Amino acid sequence: MRYGTDADLEGFRAEVRAFVERCAPDIPPKAGVRSAEDESELALLKEWTRALFAAGYIGGSWPTEYGGRGSDHRLERDVVVAEEIARHRAPPPVQGAANLVAAALIEHGTDDQRRRHLAGIRSGERIHCQLFSEPGAGSDLASLRTRAVPVGDGRFRISGQKVWTTNGQWADYGYLLARTDPEAPKHNGISAFLIDMRLPGVEVRPLREMTGTADFNEVFLDDVEVGPEALIGTVNHGWRIANSSLAHERSGVATSAVRLRRNVAALVDLARRVPRHGRPAVEDAAVRDRLGALTASVDALSALVYASLTRVSHGRPGPVDAPMTKLMFSELGVEIAAFALELEGESGIVVSGDRALDNGRWQDEFLYARAYTIAGGSSEIMRNLIAERGLGLPR
Ligand SMILES: Cc1cc2nc3c(=O)[nH]c(=O)nc-3n(C[C@H](O)[C@H](O)[C@H](O)COP(=O)(O)OP(=O)(O)OC[C@H]3O[C@@H](n4cnc5c(N)ncnc54)[C@H](O)[C@@H]3O)c2cc1C
């Protein structure tokens, strides 16, 4: 079966499309994955997340006792939902880190942890952040230095610094990796925790980025004491837990081709409205060539995404599907946004006001696009993976 063409999914797609049109929050669209700008946007995003869970459009893979569809769940449906949200330029649910937390708790948590946390995720009420990366540990995450020292009765005292923490400024809980055995080989001495972000010793400092918004943060942990209920799974098994929860996030990849297709369509529209050599740019042969090449690249990406999802649903994930998709999506995103600014000419430097084209959409896309080439593994790391796992080249 091929994704995106399966006839019985088309009815579901129409239903989701109507739902998204009716219920998507009234928040001005932005490029990429962004945090709420203020409390009122946050409230809208929480309600949007709640509505998506309540409609059964997300969380389908969860066990039925926590509201999932159990064995009725189909990955194709997650894909359709993610695609329709992206197509509409609606914000994704406040869910990125919550997805990882849910996966970690379902697979490795205690019943008590599942009861305490999963309901708050479903209701959209609880915001989560991912406290993995550090100033000296990103690509090489296992070299992280935040320490969690046992202090008796299953309690730990945590100190260190995290960075790039999306949604940290709004988060109620943080999914944290910390070193619990500094003597063990680096992958074996790490544990996973779910910590209350309001505990004494947690300090969150938002970072304002070149897009003008503060989407991620620095988080400082200074002798933060947590009880045994914060530990996920067993001590020193954090690396395995983090990797297995990351592997659950598959439907995100589906949005990549949809987002870029949407952007190429907007680019063609832009090319109709801006001049080149006294004629609409779209009539220029060189512009048409580039629009054609970008369209072909998005088609290739789309084929790769669906082939990859099909392999996943047959239990045979391709070893380099994810890095190839991530690399192609993020680099193409930069290319499309850069071409839009080129087409805009001198208006390309105006981000707001009467002279700004498309409400500054392309400036925002351009400034954000680079983030995708870093987040979740940089382009260089993706190329390494493709070379080593796909082509069998030496390290
Ligand atoms: C928008 C955004 C949101 C994010 N959100 C979160 C979040 O919520 N939580 C979280 O924990 N993290 C988050 N991250 C962090 C992200 O996972 C890291 O930025 C990423 O893993 C890269 O790590 P780094 O920034 O430390 O760069 P480094 O690892 O220091 O890399 C610096 C440069 O060196 C290159 N490089 C490194 N190693 C190699 C190598 N072996 N071979 C070749 N080149 C190499 C890299 O490609 C890069 O160009 C986010 C990042 C971004 C951009």
PDB file of C-alpha atoms in Angstrom, residues 153-271:
ATOM      1  CA  ASP A 153      15.755   7.119  49.756  1.00  0.00           C
ATOM      2  CA  GLY A 154      15.764   7.064  45.950  1.00  0.00           C
ATOM      3  CA  ARG A 155      16.224  10.848  45.820  1.00  0.00           C
ATOM      4  CA  PHE A 156      18.683  12.671  43.523  1.00  0.00           C
ATOM      5  CA  ARG A 157      20.274  16.114  43.515  1.00  0.00           C
ATOM      6  CA  ILE A 158      20.679  17.492  39.988  1.00  0.00           C
ATOM      7  CA  SER A 159      23.085  20.209  38.810  1.00  0.00           C
ATOM      8  CA  GLY A 160      24.094  21.339  35.338  1.00  0.00           C
ATOM      9  CA  GLN A 161      23.099  23.424  32.344  1.00  0.00           C
ATOM     10  CA  LYS A 162      20.837  22.665  29.412  1.00  0.00           C
ATOM     11  CA  VAL A 163      20.336  24.751  26.277  1.00  0.00           C
ATOM     12  CA  TRP A 164      18.111  24.897  23.170  1.00  0.00           C
ATOM     13  CA  THR A 165      15.147  23.965  25.373  1.00  0.00           C
ATOM     14  CA  THR A 166      12.056  24.509  23.196  1.00  0.00           C
ATOM     15  CA  ASN A 167       9.051  25.643  25.255  1.00  0.00           C
ATOM     16  CA  GLY A 168      11.172  25.691  28.442  1.00  0.00           C
ATOM     17  CA  GLN A 169       9.642  29.035  29.434  1.00  0.00           C
ATOM     18  CA  TRP A 170       6.142  27.501  29.482  1.00  0.00           C
ATOM     19  CA  ALA A 171       6.950  23.974  30.630  1.00  0.00           C
ATOM     20  CA  ASP A 172       5.472  22.315  33.711  1.00  0.00           C
ATOM     21  CA  TYR A 173       7.719  19.253  33.372  1.00  0.00           C
ATOM     22  CA  GLY A 174      11.079  18.588  31.747  1.00  0.00           C
ATOM     23  CA  TYR A 175      12.261  15.256  30.298  1.00  0.00           C
ATOM     24  CA  LEU A 176      15.870  15.303  31.442  1.00  0.00           C
ATOM     25  CA  LEU A 177      18.971  13.229  30.777  1.00  0.00           C
ATOM     26  CA  ALA A 178      21.650  13.400  33.477  1.00  0.00           C
ATOM     27  CA  ARG A 179      24.795  11.497  34.340  1.00  0.00           C
ATOM     28  CA  THR A 180      24.340   9.176  37.299  1.00  0.00           C
ATOM     29  CA  ASP A 181      27.583   7.186  36.951  1.00  0.00           C
ATOM     30  CA  PRO A 182      30.555   9.325  35.925  1.00  0.00           C
ATOM     31  CA  GLU A 183      32.879   6.281  35.990  1.00  0.00           C
ATOM     32  CA  ALA A 184      30.876   4.194  33.487  1.00  0.00           C
ATOM     33  CA  PRO A 185      31.463   4.377  29.692  1.00  0.00           C
ATOM     34  CA  LYS A 186      29.618   7.520  28.619  1.00  0.00           C
ATOM     35  CA  HIS A 187      26.480   5.863  27.149  1.00  0.00           C
ATOM     36  CA  ASN A 188      26.054   3.621  30.199  1.00  0.00           C
ATOM     37  CA  GLY A 189      26.129   6.182  32.991  1.00  0.00           C
ATOM     38  CA  ILE A 190      23.074   8.252  32.007  1.00  0.00           C
ATOM     39  CA  SER A 191      19.578   8.195  33.584  1.00  0.00           C
ATOM     40  CA  ALA A 192      16.268   9.676  32.428  1.00  0.00           C
ATOM     41  CA  PHE A 193      14.075  11.839  34.670  1.00  0.00           C
ATOM     42  CA  LEU A 194      10.835  13.754  34.449  1.00  0.00           C
ATOM     43  CA  ILE A 195      11.318  16.815  36.635  1.00  0.00           C
ATOM     44  CA  ASP A 196       8.928  19.468  37.872  1.00  0.00           C
ATOM     45  CA  MET A 197      10.125  22.732  36.289  1.00  0.00           C
ATOM     46  CA  ARG A 198       8.881  24.736  39.271  1.00  0.00           C
ATOM     47  CA  LEU A 199      11.213  23.066  41.797  1.00  0.00           C
ATOM     48  CA  PRO A 200      13.654  25.309  43.647  1.00  0.00           C
ATOM     49  CA  GLY A 201      16.968  25.533  41.759  1.00  0.00           C
ATOM     50  CA  VAL A 202      15.456  25.421  38.231  1.00  0.00           C
ATOM     51  CA  GLU A 203      16.061  28.666  36.353  1.00  0.00           C
ATOM     52  CA  VAL A 204      14.802  29.174  32.793  1.00  0.00           C
ATOM     53  CA  ARG A 205      16.209  31.993  30.650  1.00  0.00           C
ATOM     54  CA  PRO A 206      14.489  32.530  27.283  1.00  0.00           C
ATOM     55  CA  LEU A 207      16.805  33.206  24.330  1.00  0.00           C
ATOM     56  CA  ARG A 208      15.580  35.657  21.704  1.00  0.00           C
ATOM     57  CA  GLU A 209      16.479  34.373  18.263  1.00  0.00           C
ATOM     58  CA  MET A 210      17.121  36.075  14.934  1.00  0.00           C
ATOM     59  CA  THR A 211      13.476  35.452  13.975  1.00  0.00           C
ATOM     60  CA  GLY A 212      12.599  37.939  16.753  1.00  0.00           C
ATOM     61  CA  THR A 213      10.788  35.351  18.876  1.00  0.00           C
ATOM     62  CA  ALA A 214      11.986  33.374  21.904  1.00  0.00           C
ATOM     63  CA  ASP A 215      11.357  29.733  21.029  1.00  0.00           C
ATOM     64  CA  PHE A 216      14.050  28.099  23.078  1.00  0.00           C
ATOM     65  CA  ASN A 217      15.801  28.690  26.381  1.00  0.00           C
ATOM     66  CA  GLU A 218      18.778  28.063  28.580  1.00  0.00           C
ATOM     67  CA  VAL A 219      17.918  26.049  31.675  1.00  0.00           C
ATOM     68  CA  PHE A 220      20.138  26.116  34.761  1.00  0.00           C
ATOM     69  CA  LEU A 221      19.801  23.376  37.377  1.00  0.00           C
ATOM     70  CA  ASP A 222      21.337  24.196  40.712  1.00  0.00           C
ATOM     71  CA  ASP A 223      21.054  21.423  43.329  1.00  0.00           C
ATOM     72  CA  VAL A 224      17.527  20.544  42.244  1.00  0.00           C
ATOM     73  CA  GLU A 225      16.296  17.770  44.523  1.00  0.00           C
ATOM     74  CA  VAL A 226      13.878  15.217  43.048  1.00  0.00           C
ATOM     75  CA  GLY A 227      12.172  12.199  44.570  1.00  0.00           C
ATOM     76  CA  PRO A 228      12.130   8.587  43.254  1.00  0.00           C
ATOM     77  CA  GLU A 229       8.951   9.347  41.274  1.00  0.00           C
ATOM     78  CA  ALA A 230      11.054  11.526  38.903  1.00  0.00           C
ATOM     79  CA  LEU A 231      13.245   8.647  37.665  1.00  0.00           C
ATOM     80  CA  ILE A 232      12.042   6.972  34.450  1.00  0.00           C
ATOM     81  CA  GLY A 233      12.945   3.276  34.252  1.00  0.00           C
ATOM     82  CA  THR A 234      16.068   2.112  36.044  1.00  0.00           C
ATOM     83  CA  VAL A 235      19.214   4.024  36.945  1.00  0.00           C
ATOM     84  CA  ASN A 236      21.836   4.223  34.170  1.00  0.00           C
ATOM     85  CA  HIS A 237      19.399   3.086  31.440  1.00  0.00           C
ATOM     86  CA  GLY A 238      18.628   6.621  30.250  1.00  0.00           C
ATOM     87  CA  TRP A 239      20.415   6.329  26.923  1.00  0.00           C
ATOM     88  CA  ARG A 240      18.293   3.383  25.825  1.00  0.00           C
ATOM     89  CA  ILE A 241      15.108   5.044  27.086  1.00  0.00           C
ATOM     90  CA  ALA A 242      15.843   8.305  25.248  1.00  0.00           C
ATOM     91  CA  ASN A 243      16.596   6.483  21.988  1.00  0.00           C
ATOM     92  CA  SER A 244      13.494   4.331  22.132  1.00  0.00           C
ATOM     93  CA  SER A 245      11.256   7.349  22.807  1.00  0.00           C
ATOM     94  CA  LEU A 246      12.869   9.290  19.932  1.00  0.00           C
ATOM     95  CA  ALA A 247      12.162   6.371  17.592  1.00  0.00           C
ATOM     96  CA  HIS A 248       8.421   6.755  18.267  1.00  0.00           C
ATOM     97  CA  GLU A 249       8.218  10.151  16.631  1.00  0.00           C
ATOM     98  CA  ARG A 250       7.600   9.072  13.051  1.00  0.00           C
ATOM     99  CA  SER A 251       4.633  11.004  11.773  1.00  0.00           C
ATOM    100  CA  GLY A 252       6.585  14.305  12.016  1.00  0.00           C
ATOM    101  CA  VAL A 253       8.542  13.311   8.954  1.00  0.00           C
ATOM    102  CA  ALA A 254       5.332  13.216   6.952  1.00  0.00           C
ATOM    103  CA  THR A 255       4.831  16.932   7.211  1.00  0.00           C
ATOM    104  CA  SER A 256       8.163  17.731   5.603  1.00  0.00           C
ATOM    105  CA  ALA A 257       7.087  17.286   1.977  1.00  0.00           C
ATOM    106  CA  VAL A 258       3.695  18.915   2.597  1.00  0.00           C
ATOM    107  CA  ARG A 259       5.296  22.003   4.115  1.00  0.00           C
ATOM    108  CA  LEU A 260       7.730  22.403   1.246  1.00  0.00           C
ATOM    109  CA  ARG A 261       5.079  21.765  -1.403  1.00  0.00           C
ATOM    110  CA  ARG A 262       2.989  24.468   0.203  1.00  0.00           C
ATOM    111  CA  ASN A 263       6.007  26.804   0.163  1.00  0.00           C
ATOM    112  CA  VAL A 264       6.823  26.095  -3.488  1.00  0.00           C
ATOM    113  CA  ALA A 265       3.185  26.862  -4.403  1.00  0.00           C
ATOM    114  CA  ALA A 266       3.505  30.154  -2.500  1.00  0.00           C
ATOM    115  CA  LEU A 267       6.780  30.811  -4.323  1.00  0.00           C
ATOM    116  CA  VAL A 268       5.088  30.379  -7.727  1.00  0.00           C
ATOM    117  CA  ASP A 269       2.404  32.779  -6.572  1.00  0.00           C
ATOM    118  CA  LEU A 270       5.083  35.276  -5.498  1.00  0.00           C
ATOM    119  CA  ALA A 271       6.828  34.922  -8.865  1.00  0.00           C
TER     120      ALA A 271
END
